Amino acid sequence: MVISKSISRRHALKVFGGTGALIVCVPMGSLFAQGKGQNAEDLFGGKLGPFVQINPDNTITIGAPIPDMGTGVSTSLPMIVANELDADWNGVNIETLPPSQYLNEKGEPILNYVLQSTGGSWSVAKAWQPLRECGALARHLILCAAAKALSVSIKGLATKNSHVIIKSNGNKYPYSQFLEAAKKIKVPGLGRKIYRGDNVVNRIVLPTAAEGGPTIKAKGEGDIIGRGKGLKAAHDIVTGKMEFGIDKRIENQLYAQIERCPHYFGDVKSFDALDALKIKGVVDVIQVPNLDEEGTSKFNSPGVAVLAESFWAAKKGRDALKIVWNKGPNTQETNAWHEQELRNAIPRKTTRTLDEKGDINAAFTAAAKTFEEEYEVPFWAHFCMEPINCAVWVKEDEVIAKLSHQFPERIAKDFSQKVDIPFDNFTVDIGRVGGGYGRKGKIDFVSEAFFLSQKTGRAVKVHWTREDEVRHGFINSSALYRIKAGVDKEGKLVAWDALASRKGTAWLEGFPETIVPHSRLRRSYPQIKAPTGAWRGPGHNTTGFVLECMIDEIAIGLGLDPLDFRLEILGEDKSYPYTGWTAVPVENKVISSSRMKGVLRLAAEKAGWGHKLPKGYGRGIASCFTFGSYAAIVVDVSVDEDGKLNVHKVTGAADCGLVINPLGAKAQMEGGCMDGLSAVLYQDIQFKEGRITTGNFNDIPLVRIDECPKKFDFHFVDSDEIPSGLGEIALPPFIPALMNAIYDATGKRIRKLPLGNQLKT
Amino acid sequence: MIDLTVNGNRMVFDGDDEMPLLWYLREDAKLHGTKFGCGIGQCGACTVHVDGQAFRSCVIPMRGLKGAQITTIEGLVKMDELHAVQKAWIEEDVAQCGYCQAGQIMATVDLLKKYPNPTDQEIDENHTNLCRCGTYDRIRKAIHRAADLMKAGN
Ligand code: FES
Ligand code: FES
């Protein structure tokens, strides 16, 4: 590990100020530890805490620490700060913050203040507490300064719309009036503390109100949280000014296009670049090897890069390459082979029991009725609307990187050692992310850019095409599920045996398994080599479909109403331990039957569950727990005589704890459902000879406006729980709700995705 | 040598005339509001107006553009005033990631010329741009709102 140079005060200010793009290696604790000079000027370079800058015109600039890939976090996270600060939201502008981190004495990277990556629906869940504390700190500094200047006690002051108000006479003063004094206020007891979880974060620790620290608002206080706010970025988006990663450029950058080996784990055997080099604008042709020789899972796809002065020249050069591929060891892999392998893996010895309770065999023997079904899902690609891109310039003693990425902190973390350039000499500029869905958390494309910049000594922008993105992704795993359920004489679900044959985690935990007295979860290990990875709602995106359709099958098999049956299974109000991954802190890591029943009841009520539908129409319901949040969806469909599916209405309810921005929250619900619809109707990645043959939207068009339901109706449970995220919550229950609705309309049970022609027969 | 007008500015292009307009706009003219989504005319992220009509710029070679009048998303703002469609997009809070939205807006401006008061069915049949984030419900609302704003003289 490269240990950074000694800390200069200038560098320290850069970090605390948050405006500098540098990731600085500073043992941040030291400044706090000194006990003196603990004022905002010293600690934060004139900002009132890491995220708040009050401007002379009384507008407020709030830092958005996490990249926005369409989840709205560049609006919702600043809302948390602004609410604590009692800021005038119309006078708030947003600054996208670069990753801020440092290396501790052991060379371990530590994030400053807050987690800065996005995935697993964790952005709001993880940032919530640190951001409200930082907002409260800023307000506290203003109040202290105002109390002094106005000779009124803090208790005699109120704050609203970026103004301090004297309660006794109603006089108002803009925050900016107290800025200079506020920067100098010392807060005894202000400190930092390392929090270790999925990441290591050095958070600010505030003294309590009783110790003279800030007061943090209770639920319902403040004018901003819970009020629907439009995207702060909207103006820049609709005028085309917004810079996505793909729009960012480093001066004099070369454009690189890489013809990658289409066969996963294959390589370049030989190539001829003569014709490519003749294309005007082509500067160089460079072979790109496997960039992670130690790794066993697939990293980048080796290939041949054409570097040119423009995208177009690089593309023409690429088209002119003649490459002979070494197809690698997986040429047997086709869609049919994958399906068979999922099946073959089940009887193998490698199949493992993940969890077991009660006596599953006895329970099935005693059961009055058993149900057993198989469900299958294909591979889904990400299709991030903004194709993958990364511009890097590895200079002598400095790195500049401009890109779209879900984990900006990884750039310095993963490459500082590799390129032998100190951590604090990395400038990382993250653009708005045009869709991530898990794909843009990977580092393969960043490695390509580092490699090519090192080879050429120039700034290189690696620019993927749509086909590149589909064929060289880490896509959602296909799977075969077997579910067996046993019901006793009273119609109670008593036995549950679930098996996932899937490359990747099984994700079978939660309801109903936790609640059923006798249960077993198993996983098989198909030897599929197609590269897989996170895809919106990892695991849940397909287990939601399987578990919630199975529950429907049982309810219908017992002649029960699917909603009543679900409520019955959930039983008494109780919290159960949850062993799967969640975004919420460990102490909140339970799954609650009452919250699940709450969303089911709310969605059912709003959808008019139980009312009769016209002939040819059907209605389905489903609910899922995903990463700490609960959602239930009701879908209304009709199916024409020729088998055409029409999705008319989607009603949903979510319990994601406190909702920061209801308008943005609804957008996430809408988007999740549409993503589910696209997956069900279109996603079916095709393979041949161990490579993906699907390429572009002509193969998989995805849903357009004509297939979008004409009515969405989403509701949120008024909850006192901490926020727990929404980006991935709607899709897992949407797919089964849709399939259950199709069954209701047609009597056809869809157990294999995509839908394809299954309604046409 | 190809001379064309982009957002009211006279431009000259003398590069590879097979190059699609999209790359000219993004790289030569440095107008990055027009986006690349597929490169094969399937998604509409690259939609611009050529002589007042919406086209997918990723499949229009420069060669055919002699004397053409191009308008991109950057050219939609007139005298600092947003176009009604842009206003409607903000009012309906349409964007999620936002990447497709310049194309959606350019397609809508053209749609509203042909159907100043579109029904849902006319929107379904004529608005074909892809939004991977699935903002269609709000796009539909924004199209109707834009039609209203335009009628009201915006
Ligand atoms: S980029 Fe032109 S239509 Fe997709
Ligand atoms: S808003 Fe993200 S693709 Fe449309």
PDB file of N, CA and C in Angstrom, chain A residues 194-228:
ATOM      1  N   ILE A 194     -15.305   5.833  14.384  1.00  0.00           N
ATOM      2  CA  ILE A 194     -15.293   4.878  13.284  1.00  0.00           C
ATOM      3  C   ILE A 194     -16.464   3.901  13.446  1.00  0.00           C
ATOM      4  N   TYR A 195     -17.259   3.779  12.429  1.00  0.00           N
ATOM      5  CA  TYR A 195     -18.348   2.798  12.403  1.00  0.00           C
ATOM      6  C   TYR A 195     -17.990   1.718  11.406  1.00  0.00           C
ATOM      7  N   ARG A 196     -18.014   0.479  11.880  1.00  0.00           N
ATOM      8  CA  ARG A 196     -17.708  -0.627  10.982  1.00  0.00           C
ATOM      9  C   ARG A 196     -18.977  -1.393  10.666  1.00  0.00           C
ATOM     10  N   GLY A 197     -19.266  -1.507   9.400  1.00  0.00           N
ATOM     11  CA  GLY A 197     -20.407  -2.302   8.956  1.00  0.00           C
ATOM     12  C   GLY A 197     -19.996  -2.886   7.627  1.00  0.00           C
ATOM     13  N   ASP A 198     -20.867  -2.736   6.620  1.00  0.00           N
ATOM     14  CA  ASP A 198     -20.481  -3.169   5.276  1.00  0.00           C
ATOM     15  C   ASP A 198     -19.281  -2.345   4.797  1.00  0.00           C
ATOM     16  N   ASN A 199     -19.164  -1.131   5.311  1.00  0.00           N
ATOM     17  CA  ASN A 199     -18.029  -0.268   5.007  1.00  0.00           C
ATOM     18  C   ASN A 199     -17.527   0.348   6.302  1.00  0.00           C
ATOM     19  N   VAL A 200     -16.369   0.957   6.243  1.00  0.00           N
ATOM     20  CA  VAL A 200     -15.859   1.623   7.435  1.00  0.00           C
ATOM     21  C   VAL A 200     -16.026   3.120   7.230  1.00  0.00           C
ATOM     22  N   VAL A 201     -16.761   3.732   8.125  1.00  0.00           N
ATOM     23  CA  VAL A 201     -17.059   5.160   7.987  1.00  0.00           C
ATOM     24  C   VAL A 201     -16.651   5.874   9.263  1.00  0.00           C
ATOM     25  N   ASN A 202     -15.941   6.975   9.100  1.00  0.00           N
ATOM     26  CA  ASN A 202     -15.559   7.802  10.242  1.00  0.00           C
ATOM     27  C   ASN A 202     -16.581   8.926  10.383  1.00  0.00           C
ATOM     28  N   ARG A 203     -17.566   8.679  11.184  1.00  0.00           N
ATOM     29  CA  ARG A 203     -18.665   9.631  11.297  1.00  0.00           C
ATOM     30  C   ARG A 203     -18.390  10.714  12.316  1.00  0.00           C
ATOM     31  N   ILE A 204     -19.145  11.784  12.182  1.00  0.00           N
ATOM     32  CA  ILE A 204     -19.074  12.844  13.184  1.00  0.00           C
ATOM     33  C   ILE A 204     -19.906  12.427  14.381  1.00  0.00           C
ATOM     34  N   VAL A 205     -19.412  12.702  15.558  1.00  0.00           N
ATOM     35  CA  VAL A 205     -20.200  12.419  16.755  1.00  0.00           C
ATOM     36  C   VAL A 205     -20.531  13.755  17.405  1.00  0.00           C
ATOM     37  N   LEU A 206     -21.802  13.954  17.652  1.00  0.00           N
ATOM     38  CA  LEU A 206     -22.247  15.224  18.219  1.00  0.00           C
ATOM     39  C   LEU A 206     -22.467  15.083  19.715  1.00  0.00           C
ATOM     40  N   PRO A 207     -22.204  16.138  20.453  1.00  0.00           N
ATOM     41  CA  PRO A 207     -22.657  16.141  21.847  1.00  0.00           C
ATOM     42  C   PRO A 207     -24.185  16.187  21.857  1.00  0.00           C
ATOM     43  N   THR A 208     -24.799  15.622  22.872  1.00  0.00           N
ATOM     44  CA  THR A 208     -26.263  15.649  22.938  1.00  0.00           C
ATOM     45  C   THR A 208     -26.743  17.062  23.250  1.00  0.00           C
ATOM     46  N   ALA A 209     -28.039  17.267  23.100  1.00  0.00           N
ATOM     47  CA  ALA A 209     -28.603  18.585  23.405  1.00  0.00           C
ATOM     48  C   ALA A 209     -28.325  18.946  24.868  1.00  0.00           C
ATOM     49  N   ALA A 210     -28.410  17.946  25.735  1.00  0.00           N
ATOM     50  CA  ALA A 210     -28.169  18.198  27.165  1.00  0.00           C
ATOM     51  C   ALA A 210     -26.728  18.634  27.416  1.00  0.00           C
ATOM     52  N   GLU A 211     -25.826  18.146  26.573  1.00  0.00           N
ATOM     53  CA  GLU A 211     -24.401  18.523  26.718  1.00  0.00           C
ATOM     54  C   GLU A 211     -24.084  19.813  25.970  1.00  0.00           C
ATOM     55  N   GLY A 212     -25.111  20.470  25.470  1.00  0.00           N
ATOM     56  CA  GLY A 212     -24.883  21.713  24.736  1.00  0.00           C
ATOM     57  C   GLY A 212     -24.752  21.506  23.247  1.00  0.00           C
ATOM     58  N   GLY A 213     -25.094  20.326  22.784  1.00  0.00           N
ATOM     59  CA  GLY A 213     -25.046  20.049  21.343  1.00  0.00           C
ATOM     60  C   GLY A 213     -26.377  20.334  20.689  1.00  0.00           C
ATOM     61  N   PRO A 214     -26.472  20.031  19.401  1.00  0.00           N
ATOM     62  CA  PRO A 214     -27.702  20.327  18.653  1.00  0.00           C
ATOM     63  C   PRO A 214     -28.868  19.414  19.020  1.00  0.00           C
ATOM     64  N   THR A 215     -30.044  19.909  18.778  1.00  0.00           N
ATOM     65  CA  THR A 215     -31.254  19.100  18.927  1.00  0.00           C
ATOM     66  C   THR A 215     -31.591  18.520  17.570  1.00  0.00           C
ATOM     67  N   ILE A 216     -31.833  17.216  17.558  1.00  0.00           N
ATOM     68  CA  ILE A 216     -32.222  16.581  16.288  1.00  0.00           C
ATOM     69  C   ILE A 216     -33.731  16.451  16.263  1.00  0.00           C
ATOM     70  N   LYS A 217     -34.289  16.751  15.125  1.00  0.00           N
ATOM     71  CA  LYS A 217     -35.751  16.795  15.031  1.00  0.00           C
ATOM     72  C   LYS A 217     -36.384  15.422  15.202  1.00  0.00           C
ATOM     73  N   ALA A 218     -37.572  15.431  15.758  1.00  0.00           N
ATOM     74  CA  ALA A 218     -38.363  14.205  15.846  1.00  0.00           C
ATOM     75  C   ALA A 218     -39.184  14.082  14.567  1.00  0.00           C
ATOM     76  N   LYS A 219     -39.786  12.930  14.394  1.00  0.00           N
ATOM     77  CA  LYS A 219     -40.623  12.696  13.212  1.00  0.00           C
ATOM     78  C   LYS A 219     -41.713  13.771  13.112  1.00  0.00           C
ATOM     79  N   GLY A 220     -41.912  14.287  11.918  1.00  0.00           N
ATOM     80  CA  GLY A 220     -42.979  15.269  11.714  1.00  0.00           C
ATOM     81  C   GLY A 220     -42.498  16.698  11.887  1.00  0.00           C
ATOM     82  N   GLU A 221     -41.336  16.903  12.499  1.00  0.00           N
ATOM     83  CA  GLU A 221     -40.814  18.257  12.640  1.00  0.00           C
ATOM     84  C   GLU A 221     -40.058  18.643  11.368  1.00  0.00           C
ATOM     85  N   GLY A 222     -40.146  19.901  11.033  1.00  0.00           N
ATOM     86  CA  GLY A 222     -39.481  20.368   9.823  1.00  0.00           C
ATOM     87  C   GLY A 222     -40.449  20.396   8.656  1.00  0.00           C
ATOM     88  N   ASP A 223     -40.115  21.222   7.656  1.00  0.00           N
ATOM     89  CA  ASP A 223     -41.056  21.469   6.552  1.00  0.00           C
ATOM     90  C   ASP A 223     -40.742  20.664   5.314  1.00  0.00           C
ATOM     91  N   ILE A 224     -39.722  19.835   5.346  1.00  0.00           N
ATOM     92  CA  ILE A 224     -39.257  19.266   4.076  1.00  0.00           C
ATOM     93  C   ILE A 224     -39.464  17.758   3.994  1.00  0.00           C
ATOM     94  N   ILE A 225     -39.043  17.039   5.000  1.00  0.00           N
ATOM     95  CA  ILE A 225     -39.216  15.576   4.943  1.00  0.00           C
ATOM     96  C   ILE A 225     -40.700  15.239   4.902  1.00  0.00           C
ATOM     97  N   GLY A 226     -41.033  14.323   4.007  1.00  0.00           N
ATOM     98  CA  GLY A 226     -42.427  13.890   3.900  1.00  0.00           C
ATOM     99  C   GLY A 226     -43.257  14.712   2.933  1.00  0.00           C
ATOM    100  N   ARG A 227     -42.691  15.825   2.442  1.00  0.00           N
ATOM    101  CA  ARG A 227     -43.381  16.632   1.418  1.00  0.00           C
ATOM    102  C   ARG A 227     -42.783  16.259   0.071  1.00  0.00           C
ATOM    103  N   GLY A 228     -43.638  16.040  -0.908  1.00  0.00           N
ATOM    104  CA  GLY A 228     -43.142  15.648  -2.224  1.00  0.00           C
ATOM    105  C   GLY A 228     -42.345  16.760  -2.890  1.00  0.00           C
TER     106      GLY A 228
END
